[in-house]
XYZ file of C-alpha atoms in Angstrom:
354
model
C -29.252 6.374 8.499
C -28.905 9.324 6.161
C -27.569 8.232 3.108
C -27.172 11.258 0.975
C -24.864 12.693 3.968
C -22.559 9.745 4.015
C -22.633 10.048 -0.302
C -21.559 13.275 0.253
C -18.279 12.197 2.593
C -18.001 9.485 -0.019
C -18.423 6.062 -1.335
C -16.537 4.014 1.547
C -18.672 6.433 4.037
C -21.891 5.123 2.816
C -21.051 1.772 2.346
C -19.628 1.322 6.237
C -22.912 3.718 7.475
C -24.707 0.750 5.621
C -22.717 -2.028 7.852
C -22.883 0.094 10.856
C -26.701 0.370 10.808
C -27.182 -3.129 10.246
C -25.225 -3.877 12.945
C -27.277 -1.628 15.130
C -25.732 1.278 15.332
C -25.930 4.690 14.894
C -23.009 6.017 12.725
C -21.875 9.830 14.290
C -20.009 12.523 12.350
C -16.349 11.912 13.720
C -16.886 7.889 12.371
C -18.120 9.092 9.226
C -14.861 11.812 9.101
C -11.984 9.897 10.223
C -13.489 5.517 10.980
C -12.079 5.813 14.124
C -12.411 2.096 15.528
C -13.526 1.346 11.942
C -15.502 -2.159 11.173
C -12.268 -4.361 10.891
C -9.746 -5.953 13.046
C -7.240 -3.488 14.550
C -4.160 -4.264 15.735
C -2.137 -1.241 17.545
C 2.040 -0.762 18.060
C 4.703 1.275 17.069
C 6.131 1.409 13.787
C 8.434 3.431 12.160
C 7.695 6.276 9.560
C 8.278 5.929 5.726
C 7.289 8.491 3.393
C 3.805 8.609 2.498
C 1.782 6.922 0.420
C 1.106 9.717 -2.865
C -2.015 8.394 -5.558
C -0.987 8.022 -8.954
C -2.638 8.536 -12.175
C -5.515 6.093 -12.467
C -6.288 4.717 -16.414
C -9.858 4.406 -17.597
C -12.132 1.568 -16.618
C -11.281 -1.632 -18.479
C -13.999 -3.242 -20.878
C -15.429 -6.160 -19.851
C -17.094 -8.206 -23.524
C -20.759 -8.138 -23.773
C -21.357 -12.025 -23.315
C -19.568 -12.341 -19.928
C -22.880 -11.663 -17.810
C -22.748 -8.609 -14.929
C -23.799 -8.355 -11.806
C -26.956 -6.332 -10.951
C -25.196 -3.662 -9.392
C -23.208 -2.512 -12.623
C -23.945 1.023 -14.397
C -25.658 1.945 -11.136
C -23.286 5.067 -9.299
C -24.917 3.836 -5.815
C -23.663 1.445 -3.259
C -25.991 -1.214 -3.562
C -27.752 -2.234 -0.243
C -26.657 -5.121 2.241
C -28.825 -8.215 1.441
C -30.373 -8.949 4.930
C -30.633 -12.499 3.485
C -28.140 -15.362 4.085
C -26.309 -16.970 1.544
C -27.921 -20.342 1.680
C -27.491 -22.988 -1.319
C -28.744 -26.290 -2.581
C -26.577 -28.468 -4.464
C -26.227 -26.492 -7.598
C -25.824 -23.340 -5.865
C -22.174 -25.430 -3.882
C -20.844 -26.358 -6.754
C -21.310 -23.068 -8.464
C -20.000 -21.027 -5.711
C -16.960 -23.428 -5.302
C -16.212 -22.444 -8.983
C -16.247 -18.855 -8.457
C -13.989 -18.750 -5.331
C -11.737 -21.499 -7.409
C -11.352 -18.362 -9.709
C -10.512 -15.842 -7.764
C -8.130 -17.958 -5.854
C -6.053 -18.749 -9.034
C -6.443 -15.742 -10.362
C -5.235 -13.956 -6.281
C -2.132 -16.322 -6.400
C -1.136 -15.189 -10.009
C -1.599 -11.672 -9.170
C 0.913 -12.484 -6.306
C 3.547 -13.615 -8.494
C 3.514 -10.023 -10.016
C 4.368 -8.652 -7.270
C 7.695 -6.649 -7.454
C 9.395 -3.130 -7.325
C 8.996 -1.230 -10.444
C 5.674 -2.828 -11.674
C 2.714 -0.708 -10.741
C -1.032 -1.507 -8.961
C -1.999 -0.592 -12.629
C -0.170 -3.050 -13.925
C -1.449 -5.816 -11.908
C -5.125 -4.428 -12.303
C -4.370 -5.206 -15.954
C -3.683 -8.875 -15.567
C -6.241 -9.570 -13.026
C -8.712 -8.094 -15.336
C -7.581 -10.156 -18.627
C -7.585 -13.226 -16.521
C -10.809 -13.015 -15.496
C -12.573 -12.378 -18.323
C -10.437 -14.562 -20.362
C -12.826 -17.108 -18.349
C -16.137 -15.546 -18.933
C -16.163 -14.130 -15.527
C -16.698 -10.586 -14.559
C -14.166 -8.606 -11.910
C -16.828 -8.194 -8.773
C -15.209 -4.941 -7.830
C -15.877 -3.116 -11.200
C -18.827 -1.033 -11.212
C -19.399 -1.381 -7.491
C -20.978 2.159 -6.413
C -18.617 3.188 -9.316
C -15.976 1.869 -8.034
C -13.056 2.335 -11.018
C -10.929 -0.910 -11.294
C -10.955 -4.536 -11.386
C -9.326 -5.075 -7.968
C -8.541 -3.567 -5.019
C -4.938 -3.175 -4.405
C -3.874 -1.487 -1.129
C -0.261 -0.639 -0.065
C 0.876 -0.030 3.185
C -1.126 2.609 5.329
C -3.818 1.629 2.636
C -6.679 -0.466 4.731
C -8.497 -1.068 1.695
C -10.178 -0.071 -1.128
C -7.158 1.233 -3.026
C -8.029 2.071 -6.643
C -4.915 1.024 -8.981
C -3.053 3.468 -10.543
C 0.512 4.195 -11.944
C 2.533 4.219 -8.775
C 5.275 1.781 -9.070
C 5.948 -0.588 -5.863
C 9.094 -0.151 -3.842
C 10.853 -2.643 -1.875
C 9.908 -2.942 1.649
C 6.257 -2.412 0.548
C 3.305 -4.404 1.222
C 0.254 -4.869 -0.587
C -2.832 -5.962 -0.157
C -4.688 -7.890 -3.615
C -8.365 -8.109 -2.775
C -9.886 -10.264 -5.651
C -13.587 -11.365 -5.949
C -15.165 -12.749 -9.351
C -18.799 -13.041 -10.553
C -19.026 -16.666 -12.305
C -22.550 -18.013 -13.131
C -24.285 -15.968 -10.942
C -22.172 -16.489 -7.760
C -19.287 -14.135 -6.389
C -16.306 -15.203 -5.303
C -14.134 -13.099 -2.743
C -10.516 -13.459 -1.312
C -7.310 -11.452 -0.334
C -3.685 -11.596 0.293
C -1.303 -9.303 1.634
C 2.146 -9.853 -0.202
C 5.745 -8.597 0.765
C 7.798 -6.985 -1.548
C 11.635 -6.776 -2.145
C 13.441 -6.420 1.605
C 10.601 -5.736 3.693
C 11.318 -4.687 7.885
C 10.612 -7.568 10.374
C 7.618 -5.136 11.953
C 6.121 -5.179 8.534
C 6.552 -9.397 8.531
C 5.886 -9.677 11.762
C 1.974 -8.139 10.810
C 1.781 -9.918 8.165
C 2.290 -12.923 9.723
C -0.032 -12.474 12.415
C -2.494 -11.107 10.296
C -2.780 -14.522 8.602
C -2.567 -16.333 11.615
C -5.340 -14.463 12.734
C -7.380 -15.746 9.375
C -6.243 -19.335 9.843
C -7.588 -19.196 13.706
C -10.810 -17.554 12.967
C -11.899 -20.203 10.369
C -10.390 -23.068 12.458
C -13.512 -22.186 15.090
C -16.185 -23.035 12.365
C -19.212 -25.327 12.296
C -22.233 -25.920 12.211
C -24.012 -24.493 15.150
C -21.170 -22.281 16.476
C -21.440 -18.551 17.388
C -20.419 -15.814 15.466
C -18.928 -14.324 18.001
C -16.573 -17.174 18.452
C -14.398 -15.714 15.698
C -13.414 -12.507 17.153
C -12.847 -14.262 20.073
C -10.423 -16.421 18.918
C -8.938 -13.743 17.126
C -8.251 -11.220 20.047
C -6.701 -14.258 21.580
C -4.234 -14.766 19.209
C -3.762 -11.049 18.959
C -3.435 -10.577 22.753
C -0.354 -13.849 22.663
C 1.359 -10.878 20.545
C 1.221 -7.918 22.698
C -1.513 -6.679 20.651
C -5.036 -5.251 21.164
C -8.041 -6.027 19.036
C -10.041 -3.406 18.220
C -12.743 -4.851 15.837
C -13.138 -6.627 12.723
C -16.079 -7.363 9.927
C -16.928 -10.781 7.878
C -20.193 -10.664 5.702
C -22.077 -13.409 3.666
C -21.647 -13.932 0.002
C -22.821 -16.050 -2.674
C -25.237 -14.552 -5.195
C -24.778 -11.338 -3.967
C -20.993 -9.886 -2.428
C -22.473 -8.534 0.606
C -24.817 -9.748 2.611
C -25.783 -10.455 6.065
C -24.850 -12.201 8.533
C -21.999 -9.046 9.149
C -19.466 -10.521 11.504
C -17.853 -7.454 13.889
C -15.814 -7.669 17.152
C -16.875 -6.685 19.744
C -20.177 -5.931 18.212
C -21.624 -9.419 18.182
C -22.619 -10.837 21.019
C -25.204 -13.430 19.114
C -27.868 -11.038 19.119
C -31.397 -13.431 18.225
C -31.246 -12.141 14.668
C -27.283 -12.791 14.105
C -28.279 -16.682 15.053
C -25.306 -19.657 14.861
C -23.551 -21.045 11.900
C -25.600 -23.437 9.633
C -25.745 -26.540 7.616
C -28.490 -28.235 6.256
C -29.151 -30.835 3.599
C -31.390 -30.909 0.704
C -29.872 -34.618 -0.738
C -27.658 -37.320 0.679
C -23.984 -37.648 0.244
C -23.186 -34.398 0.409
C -25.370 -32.103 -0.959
C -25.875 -29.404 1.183
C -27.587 -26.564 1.851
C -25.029 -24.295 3.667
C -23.928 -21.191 4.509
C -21.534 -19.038 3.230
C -19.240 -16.292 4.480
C -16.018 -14.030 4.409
C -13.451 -13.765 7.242
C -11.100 -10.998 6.431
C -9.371 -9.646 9.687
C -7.409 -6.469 8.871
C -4.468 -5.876 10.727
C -2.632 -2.303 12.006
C 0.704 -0.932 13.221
C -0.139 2.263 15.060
C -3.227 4.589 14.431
C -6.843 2.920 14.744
C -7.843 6.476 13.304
C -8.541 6.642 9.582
C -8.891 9.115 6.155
C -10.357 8.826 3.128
C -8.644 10.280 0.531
C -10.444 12.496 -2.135
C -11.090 9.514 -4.881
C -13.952 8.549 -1.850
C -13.023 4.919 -1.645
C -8.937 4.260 -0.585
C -9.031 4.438 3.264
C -5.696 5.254 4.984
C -4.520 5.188 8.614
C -4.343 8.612 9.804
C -0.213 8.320 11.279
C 1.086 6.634 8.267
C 0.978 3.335 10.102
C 0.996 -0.172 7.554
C -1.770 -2.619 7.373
C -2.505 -6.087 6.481
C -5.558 -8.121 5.266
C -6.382 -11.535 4.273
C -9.490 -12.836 3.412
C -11.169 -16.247 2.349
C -14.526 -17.441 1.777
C -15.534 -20.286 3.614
C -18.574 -22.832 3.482
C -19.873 -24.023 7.018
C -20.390 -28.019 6.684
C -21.295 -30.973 8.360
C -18.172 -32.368 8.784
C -16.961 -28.529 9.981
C -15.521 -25.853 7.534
C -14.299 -25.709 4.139
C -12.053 -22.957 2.543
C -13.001 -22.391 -0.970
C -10.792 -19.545 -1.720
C -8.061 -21.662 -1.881
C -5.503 -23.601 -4.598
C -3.939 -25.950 -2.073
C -4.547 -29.277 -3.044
C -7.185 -31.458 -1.388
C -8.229 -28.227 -0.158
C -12.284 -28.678 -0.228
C -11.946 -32.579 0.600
C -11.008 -32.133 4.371
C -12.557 -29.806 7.474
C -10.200 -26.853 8.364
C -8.298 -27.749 11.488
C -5.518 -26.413 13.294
């Protein structure tokens, strides 16, 4: 994999060549131009044209105080590598990580609530970044490769990795608030798309599905299940719609944000190394030693064909057509699957069912 070329096309470039060549493959110039059939769940129909999506001014990087610790990744300009290590915790390690992804799912359903025309990505980069450190957590995204802000925030034809800036919402757009927090050493990751104002029923209708999708992937975890279950359940559930799956990515994360086992359709078909979902236990009554992961199918209207845009992280579709991603972090049990990137009550007591 050659690095320094995919630098050179940018920072999303390299850090998808990095997926890419974990997965086994060999990235080729036209992915690394354009992501066409890029590492996420595709959905493809018609949708109508708005006006495109134009970058705004983006403010200086928000300081974070010198007590709140950072991850190791911070004041380094370089993507850092994908852990080939699974996220695998004792006791101590569970109950951190459920703090972390407690975080960033308070802090993802506040940034919702801020969601309205006039107020810009800016704005709500602002409050998501005074929230977390108001409790001695550090914003995950800031720092990343160099990555500018404290959360990714990507409208419409934005797939992800939009940098905030000073363009003001509109009604009828969406948005996607990716949040993930670094608390005690553990990271917590989780997104939302959100409507705003009067939004078209094509636009709710992805939306909609998009979560579904989410709700149907994690329903299909356990202990001992194949990864490749997932995007099978999801092109299912896709297919009911009238639409077609192209592909899709999860990846571990605990002490590190990104880290193997990397979850694509239709990439994995359980190769030995990929292995099944696991559970173990290091004490009785529930202290477990279990693995950790992100499902975040990513949902499009149109073009499967993508740009980068000069800043060499926001990732657009190519026609202009919207997206929509959700995302939660999930710990595989005995008893089955728990979300923990959720504020529902009685949300970690129960298995995820459908």
């Amino acid at each position: 994999m050659a690095l320094g070329a995919s630098l050179a096309r940018g920072k999303c470039q390299h850090f998808l060549a990095q997926v890419l060549a974990s997965s086994g493959r060999v990235l080729n110039l036209d992915e690394t131009r354009t992501f066409k059939r890029p590492c996420r769940l595709q959905i493809v129909a018609r949708v109508g044209k708005r006006p495109p999506l134009r970058r705004g001014k983006v403010s200086p990087c928000r300081p974070v105080p010198e007590h709140i610790p950072r991850p190791p990744y911070v004041g380094s300009p370089t993507i850092p590598e994908i852990s080939r290590d699974y996220q695998m915790h004792d006791s101590k390690g569970i109950y951190r990580m459920r703090a972390a992804c407690a975080l960033a799912a308070q802090v993802l359903d506040y940034s919702g609530t801020l969601v309205k025309s006039s107020i810009t990505t800016d704005d709500i980069d602002e409050a998501v970044h005074q929230m977390i450190i108001s409790a001695g957590a550090y914003p995950s995204p800031l720092g990343y490769g160099g990555f500018p802000k404290s959360v990714c925030t990507s409208v419409n034809e934005c797939m992800f990795h939009g940098i905030p800036d000073s363009r003001k919402l509109q009604s009828g757009d969406i948005i996607n608030i990716d949040v993930a927090v670094y608390l005690d050493g553990y990271h917590g990751d989780t997104s939302k798309t959100f409507l705003c104002g009067d939004v078209s029923d094509e636009m709710k209708r992805l939306v909609k599905v998009t979560e579904e999708c989410l709700e149907r992937g994690i329903a299909v975890c356990k202990d001992g299940a194949t990864f490749k279950q997932i995007g099978q359940t999801i092109r299912e559930h896709a297919e009911k719609h009238s639409f077609e799956v192209e592909r899709f990515i999860g990846h571990g994360v605990g002490t590190v944000l990104h880290s193997q086992p990397l979850i694509f359709y239709p990439c994995n078909e359980d190769p030995p190394s990929l292995g099944c979902m696991l559970e173990g236990q290091t004490f009785t009554i529930g202290e477990w030693l279990s693995l950790k992961l992100t499902i975040e199918p990513v949902v499009s209207m149109g073009s499967v064909e993508l740009m980068t845009w000069p800043d060499k992280w926001t990732v657009v579709t190519a026609d202009g057509s919207p997206s929509a991603q959700f995302e939660h972090t999930v710990l595989i049990t005995k008893y089955g699957v728990e979300v923990l990137t959720t504020t529902s009550i009685n949300s970690n007591s129960h298995p995820f069912s459908l």
